[in-house]
Short mmCIF file of C-alpha atoms and ligand atoms in Angstrom, two decimals:
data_model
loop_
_atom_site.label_atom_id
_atom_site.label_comp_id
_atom_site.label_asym_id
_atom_site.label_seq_id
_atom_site.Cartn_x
_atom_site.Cartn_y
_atom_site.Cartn_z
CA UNK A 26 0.00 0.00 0.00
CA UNK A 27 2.57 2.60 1.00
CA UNK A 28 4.46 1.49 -2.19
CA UNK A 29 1.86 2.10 -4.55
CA UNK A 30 0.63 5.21 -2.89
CA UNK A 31 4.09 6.59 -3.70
CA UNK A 32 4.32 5.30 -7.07
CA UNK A 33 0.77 7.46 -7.64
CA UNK A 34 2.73 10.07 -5.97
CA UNK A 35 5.67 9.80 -8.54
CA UNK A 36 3.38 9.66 -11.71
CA UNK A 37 0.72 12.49 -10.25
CA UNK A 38 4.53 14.71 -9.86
CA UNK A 39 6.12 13.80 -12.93
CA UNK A 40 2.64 14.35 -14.71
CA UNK A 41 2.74 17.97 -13.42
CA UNK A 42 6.32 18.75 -13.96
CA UNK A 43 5.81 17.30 -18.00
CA UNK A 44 2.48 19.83 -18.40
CA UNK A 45 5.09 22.59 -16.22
CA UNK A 46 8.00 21.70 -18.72
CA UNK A 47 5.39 22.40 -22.10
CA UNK A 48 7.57 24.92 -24.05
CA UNK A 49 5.99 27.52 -26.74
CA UNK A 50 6.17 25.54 -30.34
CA UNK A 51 7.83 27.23 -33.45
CA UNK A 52 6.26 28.96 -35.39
CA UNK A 53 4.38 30.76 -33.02
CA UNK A 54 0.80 29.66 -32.62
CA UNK A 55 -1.65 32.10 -32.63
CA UNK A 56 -5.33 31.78 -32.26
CA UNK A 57 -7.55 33.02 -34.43
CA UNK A 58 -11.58 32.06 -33.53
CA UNK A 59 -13.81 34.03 -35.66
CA UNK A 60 -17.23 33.08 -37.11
CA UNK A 61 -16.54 31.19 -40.53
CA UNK A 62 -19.54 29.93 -40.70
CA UNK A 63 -23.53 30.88 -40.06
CA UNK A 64 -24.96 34.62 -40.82
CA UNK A 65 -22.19 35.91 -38.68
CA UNK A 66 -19.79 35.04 -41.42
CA UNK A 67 -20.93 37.96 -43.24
CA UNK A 68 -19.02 39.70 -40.60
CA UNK A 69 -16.38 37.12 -39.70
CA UNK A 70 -15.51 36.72 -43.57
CA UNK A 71 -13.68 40.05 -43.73
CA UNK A 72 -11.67 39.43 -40.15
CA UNK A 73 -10.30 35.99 -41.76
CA UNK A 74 -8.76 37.64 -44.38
CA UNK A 75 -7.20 40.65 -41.91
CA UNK A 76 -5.64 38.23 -40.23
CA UNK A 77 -4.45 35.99 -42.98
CA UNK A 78 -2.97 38.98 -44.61
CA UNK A 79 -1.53 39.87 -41.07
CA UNK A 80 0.49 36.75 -41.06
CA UNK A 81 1.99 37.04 -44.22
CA UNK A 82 2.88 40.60 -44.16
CA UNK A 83 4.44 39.62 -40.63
CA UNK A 84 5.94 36.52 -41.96
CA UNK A 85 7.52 38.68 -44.93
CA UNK A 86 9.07 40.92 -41.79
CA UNK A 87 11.24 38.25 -40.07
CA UNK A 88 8.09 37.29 -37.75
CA UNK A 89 8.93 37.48 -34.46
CA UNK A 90 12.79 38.88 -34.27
CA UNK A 91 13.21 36.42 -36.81
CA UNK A 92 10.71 33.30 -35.69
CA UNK A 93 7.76 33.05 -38.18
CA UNK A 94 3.78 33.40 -36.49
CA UNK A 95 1.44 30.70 -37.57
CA UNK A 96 -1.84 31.46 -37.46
CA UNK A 97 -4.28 28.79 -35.98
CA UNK A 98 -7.91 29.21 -37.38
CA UNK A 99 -11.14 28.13 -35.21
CA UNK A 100 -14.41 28.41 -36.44
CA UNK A 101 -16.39 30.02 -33.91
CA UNK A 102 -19.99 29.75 -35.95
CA UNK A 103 -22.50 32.54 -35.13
CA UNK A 104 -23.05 31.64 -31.13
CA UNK A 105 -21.55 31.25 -27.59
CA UNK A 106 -21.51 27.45 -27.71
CA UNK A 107 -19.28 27.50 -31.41
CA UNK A 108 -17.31 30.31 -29.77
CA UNK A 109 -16.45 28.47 -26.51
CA UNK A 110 -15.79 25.20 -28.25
CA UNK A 111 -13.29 27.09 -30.43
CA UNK A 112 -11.80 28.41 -27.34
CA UNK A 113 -11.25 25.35 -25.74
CA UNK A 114 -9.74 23.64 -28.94
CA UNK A 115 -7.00 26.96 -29.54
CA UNK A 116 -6.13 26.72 -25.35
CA UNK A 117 -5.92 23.26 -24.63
CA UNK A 118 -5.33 21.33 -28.58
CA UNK A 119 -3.41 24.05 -30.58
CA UNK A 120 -1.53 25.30 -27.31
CA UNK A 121 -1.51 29.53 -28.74
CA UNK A 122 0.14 31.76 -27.22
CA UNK A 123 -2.87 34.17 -26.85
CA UNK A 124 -6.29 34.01 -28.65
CA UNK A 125 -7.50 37.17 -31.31
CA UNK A 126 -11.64 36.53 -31.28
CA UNK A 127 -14.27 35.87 -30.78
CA UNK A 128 -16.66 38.29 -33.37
CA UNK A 129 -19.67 39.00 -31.44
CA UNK A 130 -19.23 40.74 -27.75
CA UNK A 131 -22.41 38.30 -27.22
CA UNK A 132 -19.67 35.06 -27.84
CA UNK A 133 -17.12 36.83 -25.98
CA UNK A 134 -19.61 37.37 -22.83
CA UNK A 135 -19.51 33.52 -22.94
CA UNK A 136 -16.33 32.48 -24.44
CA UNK A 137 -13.62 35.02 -22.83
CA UNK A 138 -14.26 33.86 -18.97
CA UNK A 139 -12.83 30.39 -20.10
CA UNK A 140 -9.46 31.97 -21.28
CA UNK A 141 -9.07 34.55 -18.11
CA UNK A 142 -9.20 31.53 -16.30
CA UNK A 143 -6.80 29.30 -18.27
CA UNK A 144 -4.55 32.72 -18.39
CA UNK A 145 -4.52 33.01 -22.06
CA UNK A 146 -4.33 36.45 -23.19
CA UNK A 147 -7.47 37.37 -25.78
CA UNK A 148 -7.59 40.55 -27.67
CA UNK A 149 -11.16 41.31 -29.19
CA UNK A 150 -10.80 41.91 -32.62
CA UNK A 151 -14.54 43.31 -32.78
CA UNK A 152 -16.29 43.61 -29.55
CA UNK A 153 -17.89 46.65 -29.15
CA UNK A 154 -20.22 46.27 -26.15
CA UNK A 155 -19.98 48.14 -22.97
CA UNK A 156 -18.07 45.60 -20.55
CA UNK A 157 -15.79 43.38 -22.84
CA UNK A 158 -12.38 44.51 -21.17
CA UNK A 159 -13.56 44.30 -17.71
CA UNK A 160 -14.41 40.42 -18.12
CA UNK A 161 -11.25 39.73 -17.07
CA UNK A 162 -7.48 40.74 -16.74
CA UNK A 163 -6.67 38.83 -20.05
CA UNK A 164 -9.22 40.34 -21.74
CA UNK A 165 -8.10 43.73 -24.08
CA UNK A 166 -9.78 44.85 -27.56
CA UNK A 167 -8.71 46.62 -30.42
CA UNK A 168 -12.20 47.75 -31.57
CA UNK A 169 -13.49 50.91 -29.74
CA UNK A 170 -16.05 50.57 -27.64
CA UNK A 171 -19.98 51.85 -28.87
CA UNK A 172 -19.68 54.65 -26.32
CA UNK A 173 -16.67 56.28 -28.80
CA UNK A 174 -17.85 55.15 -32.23
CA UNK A 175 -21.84 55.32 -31.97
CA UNK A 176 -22.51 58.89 -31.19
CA UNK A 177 -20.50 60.07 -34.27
CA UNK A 178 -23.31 58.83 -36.87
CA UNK A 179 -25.67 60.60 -35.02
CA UNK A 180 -23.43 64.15 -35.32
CA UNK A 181 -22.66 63.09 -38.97
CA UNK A 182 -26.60 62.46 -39.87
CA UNK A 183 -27.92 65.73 -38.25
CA UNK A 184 -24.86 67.98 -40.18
CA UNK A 185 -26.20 66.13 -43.44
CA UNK A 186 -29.56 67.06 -42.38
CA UNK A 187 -30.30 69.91 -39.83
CA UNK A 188 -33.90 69.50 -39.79
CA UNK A 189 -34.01 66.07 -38.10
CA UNK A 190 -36.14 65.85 -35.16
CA UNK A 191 -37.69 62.35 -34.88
CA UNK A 192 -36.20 59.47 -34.73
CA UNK A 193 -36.93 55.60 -34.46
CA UNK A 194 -34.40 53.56 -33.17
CA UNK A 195 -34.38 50.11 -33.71
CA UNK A 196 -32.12 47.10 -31.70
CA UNK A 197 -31.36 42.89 -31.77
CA UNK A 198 -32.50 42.51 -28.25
CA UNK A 199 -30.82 38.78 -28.18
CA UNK A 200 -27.68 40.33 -28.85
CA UNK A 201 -25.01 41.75 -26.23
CA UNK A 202 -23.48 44.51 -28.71
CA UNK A 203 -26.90 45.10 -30.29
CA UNK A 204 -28.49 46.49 -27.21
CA UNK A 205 -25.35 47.86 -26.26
CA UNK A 206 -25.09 50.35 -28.90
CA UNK A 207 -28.64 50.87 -28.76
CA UNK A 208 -27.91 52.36 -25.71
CA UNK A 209 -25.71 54.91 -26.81
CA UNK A 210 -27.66 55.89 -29.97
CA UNK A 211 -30.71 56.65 -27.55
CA UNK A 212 -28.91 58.48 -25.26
CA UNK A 213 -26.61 60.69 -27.76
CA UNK A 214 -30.02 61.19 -29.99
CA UNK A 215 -31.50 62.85 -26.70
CA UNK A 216 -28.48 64.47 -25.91
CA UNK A 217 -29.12 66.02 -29.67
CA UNK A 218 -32.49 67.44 -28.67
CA UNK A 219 -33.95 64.78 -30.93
CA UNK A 220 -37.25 63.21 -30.14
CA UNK A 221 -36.90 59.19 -30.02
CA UNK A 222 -40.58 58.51 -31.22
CA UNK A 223 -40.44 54.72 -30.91
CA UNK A 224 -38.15 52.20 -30.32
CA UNK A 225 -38.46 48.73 -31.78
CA UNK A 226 -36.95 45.12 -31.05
CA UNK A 227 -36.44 42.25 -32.96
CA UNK A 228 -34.27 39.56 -33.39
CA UNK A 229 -31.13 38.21 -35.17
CA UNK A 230 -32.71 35.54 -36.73
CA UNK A 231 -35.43 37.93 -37.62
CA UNK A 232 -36.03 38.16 -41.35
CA UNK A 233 -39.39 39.43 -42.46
CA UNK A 234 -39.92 43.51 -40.37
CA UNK A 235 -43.33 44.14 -40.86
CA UNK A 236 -44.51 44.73 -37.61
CA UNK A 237 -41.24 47.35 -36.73
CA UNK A 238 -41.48 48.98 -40.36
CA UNK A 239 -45.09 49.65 -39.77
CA UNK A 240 -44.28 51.31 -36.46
CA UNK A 241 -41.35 52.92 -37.73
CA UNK A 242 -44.14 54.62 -40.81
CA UNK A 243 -46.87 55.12 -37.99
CA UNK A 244 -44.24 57.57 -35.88
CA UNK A 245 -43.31 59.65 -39.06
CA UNK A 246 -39.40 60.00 -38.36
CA UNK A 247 -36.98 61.58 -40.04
CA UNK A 248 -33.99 59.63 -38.99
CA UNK A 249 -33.95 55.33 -38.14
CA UNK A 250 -31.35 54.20 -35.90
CA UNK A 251 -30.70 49.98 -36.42
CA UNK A 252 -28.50 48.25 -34.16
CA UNK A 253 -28.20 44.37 -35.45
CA UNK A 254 -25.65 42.57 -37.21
CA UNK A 255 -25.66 42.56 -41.07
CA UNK A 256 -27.97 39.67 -42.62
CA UNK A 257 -30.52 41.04 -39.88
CA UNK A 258 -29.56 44.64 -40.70
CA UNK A 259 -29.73 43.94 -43.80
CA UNK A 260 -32.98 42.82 -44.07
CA UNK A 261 -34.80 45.41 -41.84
CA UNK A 262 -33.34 48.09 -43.96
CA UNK A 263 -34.68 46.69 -47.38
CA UNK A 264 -38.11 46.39 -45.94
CA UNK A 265 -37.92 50.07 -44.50
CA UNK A 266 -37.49 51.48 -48.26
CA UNK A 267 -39.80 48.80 -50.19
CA UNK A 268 -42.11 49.96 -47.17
CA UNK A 269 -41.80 53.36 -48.39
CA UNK A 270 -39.65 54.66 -45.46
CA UNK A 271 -37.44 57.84 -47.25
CA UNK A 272 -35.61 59.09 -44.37
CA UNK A 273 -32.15 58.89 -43.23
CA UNK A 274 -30.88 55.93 -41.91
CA UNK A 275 -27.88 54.85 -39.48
CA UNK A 276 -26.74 52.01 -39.14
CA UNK A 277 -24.42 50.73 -36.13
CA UNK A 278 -21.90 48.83 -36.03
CA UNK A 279 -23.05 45.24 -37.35
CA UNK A 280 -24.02 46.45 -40.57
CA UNK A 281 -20.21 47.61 -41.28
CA UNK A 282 -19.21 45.44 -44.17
CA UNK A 283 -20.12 45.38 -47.98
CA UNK A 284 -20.98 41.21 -47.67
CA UNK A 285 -24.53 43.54 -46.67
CA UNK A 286 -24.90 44.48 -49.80
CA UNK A 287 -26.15 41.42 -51.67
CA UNK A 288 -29.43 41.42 -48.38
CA UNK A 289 -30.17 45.19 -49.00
CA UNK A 290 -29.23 45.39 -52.94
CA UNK A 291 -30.07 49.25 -54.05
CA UNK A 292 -31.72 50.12 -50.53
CA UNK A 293 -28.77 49.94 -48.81
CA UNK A 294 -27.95 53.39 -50.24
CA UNK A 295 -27.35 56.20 -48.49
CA UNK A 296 -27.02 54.19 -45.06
CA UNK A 297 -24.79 56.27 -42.49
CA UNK A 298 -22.09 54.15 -40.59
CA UNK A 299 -19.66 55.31 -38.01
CA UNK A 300 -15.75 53.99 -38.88
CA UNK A 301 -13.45 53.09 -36.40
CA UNK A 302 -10.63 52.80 -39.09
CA UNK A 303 -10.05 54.71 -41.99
CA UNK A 304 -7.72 53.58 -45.60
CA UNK A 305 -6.63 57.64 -45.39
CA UNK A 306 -5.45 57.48 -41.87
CA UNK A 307 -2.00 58.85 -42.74
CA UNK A 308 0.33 57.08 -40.34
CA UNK A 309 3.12 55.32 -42.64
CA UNK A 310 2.08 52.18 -40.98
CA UNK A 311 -1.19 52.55 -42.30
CA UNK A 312 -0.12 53.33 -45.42
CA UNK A 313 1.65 50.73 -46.46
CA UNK A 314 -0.53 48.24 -44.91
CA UNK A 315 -3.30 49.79 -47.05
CA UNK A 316 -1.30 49.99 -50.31
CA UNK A 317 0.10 46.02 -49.96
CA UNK A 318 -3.70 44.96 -49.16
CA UNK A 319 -5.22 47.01 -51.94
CA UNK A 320 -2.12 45.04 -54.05
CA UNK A 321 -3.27 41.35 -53.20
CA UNK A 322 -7.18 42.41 -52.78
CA UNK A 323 -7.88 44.74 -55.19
CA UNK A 324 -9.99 46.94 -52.85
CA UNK A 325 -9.48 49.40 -49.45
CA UNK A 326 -9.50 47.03 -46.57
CA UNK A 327 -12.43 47.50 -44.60
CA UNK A 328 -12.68 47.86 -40.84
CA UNK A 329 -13.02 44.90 -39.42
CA UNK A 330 -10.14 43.33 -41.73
CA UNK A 331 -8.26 46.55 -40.48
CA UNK A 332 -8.91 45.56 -36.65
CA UNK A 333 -8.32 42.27 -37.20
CA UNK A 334 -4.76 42.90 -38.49
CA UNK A 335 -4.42 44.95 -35.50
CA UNK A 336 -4.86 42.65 -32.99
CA UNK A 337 -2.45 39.99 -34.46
CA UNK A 338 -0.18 42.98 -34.46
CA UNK A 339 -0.45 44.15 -31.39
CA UNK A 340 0.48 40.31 -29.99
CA UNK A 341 3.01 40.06 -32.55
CA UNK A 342 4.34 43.35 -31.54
CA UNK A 343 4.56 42.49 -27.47
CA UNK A 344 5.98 39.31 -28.31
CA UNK A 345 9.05 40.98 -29.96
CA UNK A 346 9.33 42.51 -26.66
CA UNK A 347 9.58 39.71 -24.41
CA UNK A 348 11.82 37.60 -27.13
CA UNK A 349 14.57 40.34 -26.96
CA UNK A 350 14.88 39.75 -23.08
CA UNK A 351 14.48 35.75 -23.58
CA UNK A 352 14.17 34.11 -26.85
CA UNK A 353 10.44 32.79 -26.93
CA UNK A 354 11.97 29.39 -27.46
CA UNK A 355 12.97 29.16 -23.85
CA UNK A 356 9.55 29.71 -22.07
CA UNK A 357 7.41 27.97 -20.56
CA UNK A 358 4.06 28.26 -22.47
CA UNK A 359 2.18 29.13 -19.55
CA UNK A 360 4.66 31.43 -18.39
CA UNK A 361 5.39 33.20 -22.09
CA UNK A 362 0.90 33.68 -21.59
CA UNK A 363 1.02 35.42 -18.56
CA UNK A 364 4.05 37.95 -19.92
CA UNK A 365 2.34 38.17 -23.01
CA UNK A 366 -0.65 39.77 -21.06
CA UNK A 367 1.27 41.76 -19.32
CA UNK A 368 3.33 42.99 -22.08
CA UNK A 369 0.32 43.30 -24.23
CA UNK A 370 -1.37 45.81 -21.51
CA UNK A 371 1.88 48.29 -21.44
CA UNK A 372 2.79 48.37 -24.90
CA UNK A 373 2.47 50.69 -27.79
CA UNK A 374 1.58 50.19 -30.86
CA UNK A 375 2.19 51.53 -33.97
CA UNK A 376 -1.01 49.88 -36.41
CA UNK A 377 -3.58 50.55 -39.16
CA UNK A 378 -5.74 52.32 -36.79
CA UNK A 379 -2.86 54.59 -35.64
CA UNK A 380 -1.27 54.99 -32.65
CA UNK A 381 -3.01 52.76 -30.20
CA UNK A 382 -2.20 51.53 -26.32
CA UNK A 383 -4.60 50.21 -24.06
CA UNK A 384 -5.63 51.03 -20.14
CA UNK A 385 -4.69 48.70 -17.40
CA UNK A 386 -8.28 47.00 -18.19
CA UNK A 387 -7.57 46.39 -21.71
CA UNK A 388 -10.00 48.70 -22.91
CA UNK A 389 -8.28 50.48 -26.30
CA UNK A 390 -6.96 53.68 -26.49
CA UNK A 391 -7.32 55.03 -30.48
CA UNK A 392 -7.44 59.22 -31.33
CA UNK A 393 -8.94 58.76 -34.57
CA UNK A 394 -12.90 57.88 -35.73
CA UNK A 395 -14.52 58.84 -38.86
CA UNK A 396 -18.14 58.03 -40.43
CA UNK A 397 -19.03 57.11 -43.71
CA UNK A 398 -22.32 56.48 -46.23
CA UNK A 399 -22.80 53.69 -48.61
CA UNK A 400 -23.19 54.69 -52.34
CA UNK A 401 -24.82 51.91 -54.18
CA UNK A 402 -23.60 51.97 -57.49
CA UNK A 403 -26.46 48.79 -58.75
CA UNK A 404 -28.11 46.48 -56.89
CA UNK A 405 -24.86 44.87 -56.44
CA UNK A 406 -21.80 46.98 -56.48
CA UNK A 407 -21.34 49.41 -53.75
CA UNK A 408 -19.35 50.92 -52.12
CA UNK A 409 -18.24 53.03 -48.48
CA UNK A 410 -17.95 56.72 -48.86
CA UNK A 411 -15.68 58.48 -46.33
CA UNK A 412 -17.29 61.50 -45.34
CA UNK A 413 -15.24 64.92 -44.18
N1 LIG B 516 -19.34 44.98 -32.88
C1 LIG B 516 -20.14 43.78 -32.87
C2 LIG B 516 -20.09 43.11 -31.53
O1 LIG B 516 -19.33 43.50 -30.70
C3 LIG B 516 -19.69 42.82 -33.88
C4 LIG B 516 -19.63 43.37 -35.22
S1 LIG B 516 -19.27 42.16 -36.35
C5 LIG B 516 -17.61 41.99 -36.48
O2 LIG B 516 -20.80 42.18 -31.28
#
């Protein structure tokens, strides 16, 4: 008995000291768990191919101090379950470094808790509801929160059109982000003087408006407000105009991507979006970034391929930090996790969206935010107008 007790002993030790011993592989995993598939790909589409791009432009640098990045993909579908199940596989099966995801704040409300407590650093690529930083000390985003962004479509619509009083405002209520930014559009609209006549809900999966649109006619507004994500958004929009709606609309920031355009067609004209990246921001960073994606892509990048970049450069970036004072070879994963937290949290960062740090939450610091209007060329070419 006493033998075999310590021969348990032995094994249980030596199991611990093997998972203690687990060193970083080469190239550097990073995880990447984005929606690839569902309705949400419409929105996860255009962060794939940020960070794909990211790792070859970073590759084509000397990687890390001269260690290539490999990017590990993870579908995270359209929900918390996908998202925490792509989580789990990037911690625990791919062994990352640190984790750039999940695409909805309402997957991150679900999937983020698991890496705080497995101490892998995450860095939202897209969450833009109130709260995402303060899940956790390894939480930090690179996507401005709706409290910055929101309230500038509101400033931009009412300079495009002075005499806007009434407004409907219109929100996803099974979504974290959706009702989020709702928030902040209701608030900044009174803070306007504007009148929010009626304010509608619906649902994600939602796809035929009638009951909203009909509301929306009944209040006689000048300006609609939709928070929702883009095949949603999408939708609701198209309805608004066949309905005979011919005000302004805004739209937050779910419907931010051109794979919109094939829901809305021609009504997605003249939509109002605030930007929290712009292809003219003039730092030589961005420049080149924009003129070497325009190269391979044949287009501007758009914003949430321009965040997504970010946030694999950002743990790029504070990796080159820690791999000048010890090559990243000679860590301890778990270890190289916690400093890349750390490092992430202090550092500075020179990226697409500008100069960029974050607080000691991980919430993101960024100077710069811009708005701009779709211009439907057709019912299927379109594109995002920057405006001044
Ligand atoms: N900003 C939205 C959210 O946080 C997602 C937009 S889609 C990339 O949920």
């Amino acid at each position: 008995m006493k033998h075999l007790l310590s021969t348990t002993l032995t094994l249980t030790a030596l199991a611990s000291s093997y998972a203690a011993a687990e060193k970083v592989a080469t190239p550097i995993p990073i995880g990447i768990a984005v929606a690839q598939t569902s309705n949400t790909a419409l929105l996860g589409q255009e962060q794939v191919i940020g960070a794909r791009f990211a790792e070859k432009y970073i590759n084509a640098r000397g990687g890390i101090n001269g260690t290539p990045i490999k990017l590990v993909f993870q579908d995270t579908g359209g929900d918390e379950a996908g998202a925490i199940n792509a989580f789990q596989n990037l911690i625990t099966k791919d062994k990352v470094v640190g984790i750039v995801g999940p695409t909805l704040s309402q997957q991150a409300f679900s999937a983020d808790p698991i890496a705080d407590r497995a101490k892998v650093p995450v860095v939202g690529p897209s969450n833009t509801a109130k709260g995402i930083p303060q899940i956790g000390n390894f939480v930090a985003r690179v996507s401005a929160p709706v409290s910055v962004v929101a309230p500038n479509a509101i400033r931009t619509a009412l300079r495009l059109d002075p005499k806007i009083k009434k407004v409907a405002v219109l929100y996803a209520q099974n979504d974290a982000f959706s009702t989020s930014e709702t928030g902040t559009f209701q608030q900044t609209a009174k803070d306007q003087g504007l009148t929010v006549s009626t304010v509608q809900k619906f649902l994600t999966t939602d796809s035929d408006f009638t009951t909203q649109v009909t509301a929306v006619l009944n209040a006689d507004v000048d300006l609609v407000i939709v928070s929702g994500l883009a095949n949603d958004g999408g939708n609701l929009v198209k309805q608004l105009r066949q309905l005979g709606y011919k005000g302004s609309i805004i739209g937050g920031n779910g419907l931010n991507t051109s794979n919109m355009f094939p829901v809305c067609q021609q009504y997605c004209d003249g939509i109002i979006i605030a930007q929290a990246y712009s292809p003219a921001q003039p730092s030589a960073n961005n420049q080149l970034f924009v003129k070497e994606y325009s190269a391979q892509y044949k287009k501007a990048p758009p914003q949430f391929a321009a965040q997504a970049f970010t946030g694999v450069q950002v743990v790029v970036d504070a990796l080159k930090v820690i791999d000048r004072k010890k090559k990243l070879g000679e860590w301890e994963l778990a270890d190289l996790r916690v400093a890349l937290n750390t490092q992430i949290l202090v550092g500075k960062y020179s990226t697409p969206l500008g100069a960029i740090s974050f607080d000691k939450e991980g919430e993101l610091q960024q100077a710069d935010f811009y708005v701009a209007q779709i211009k439907m060329k057709d019912a299927k070419t379109g594109s995002f107008v920057f405006l001044k």
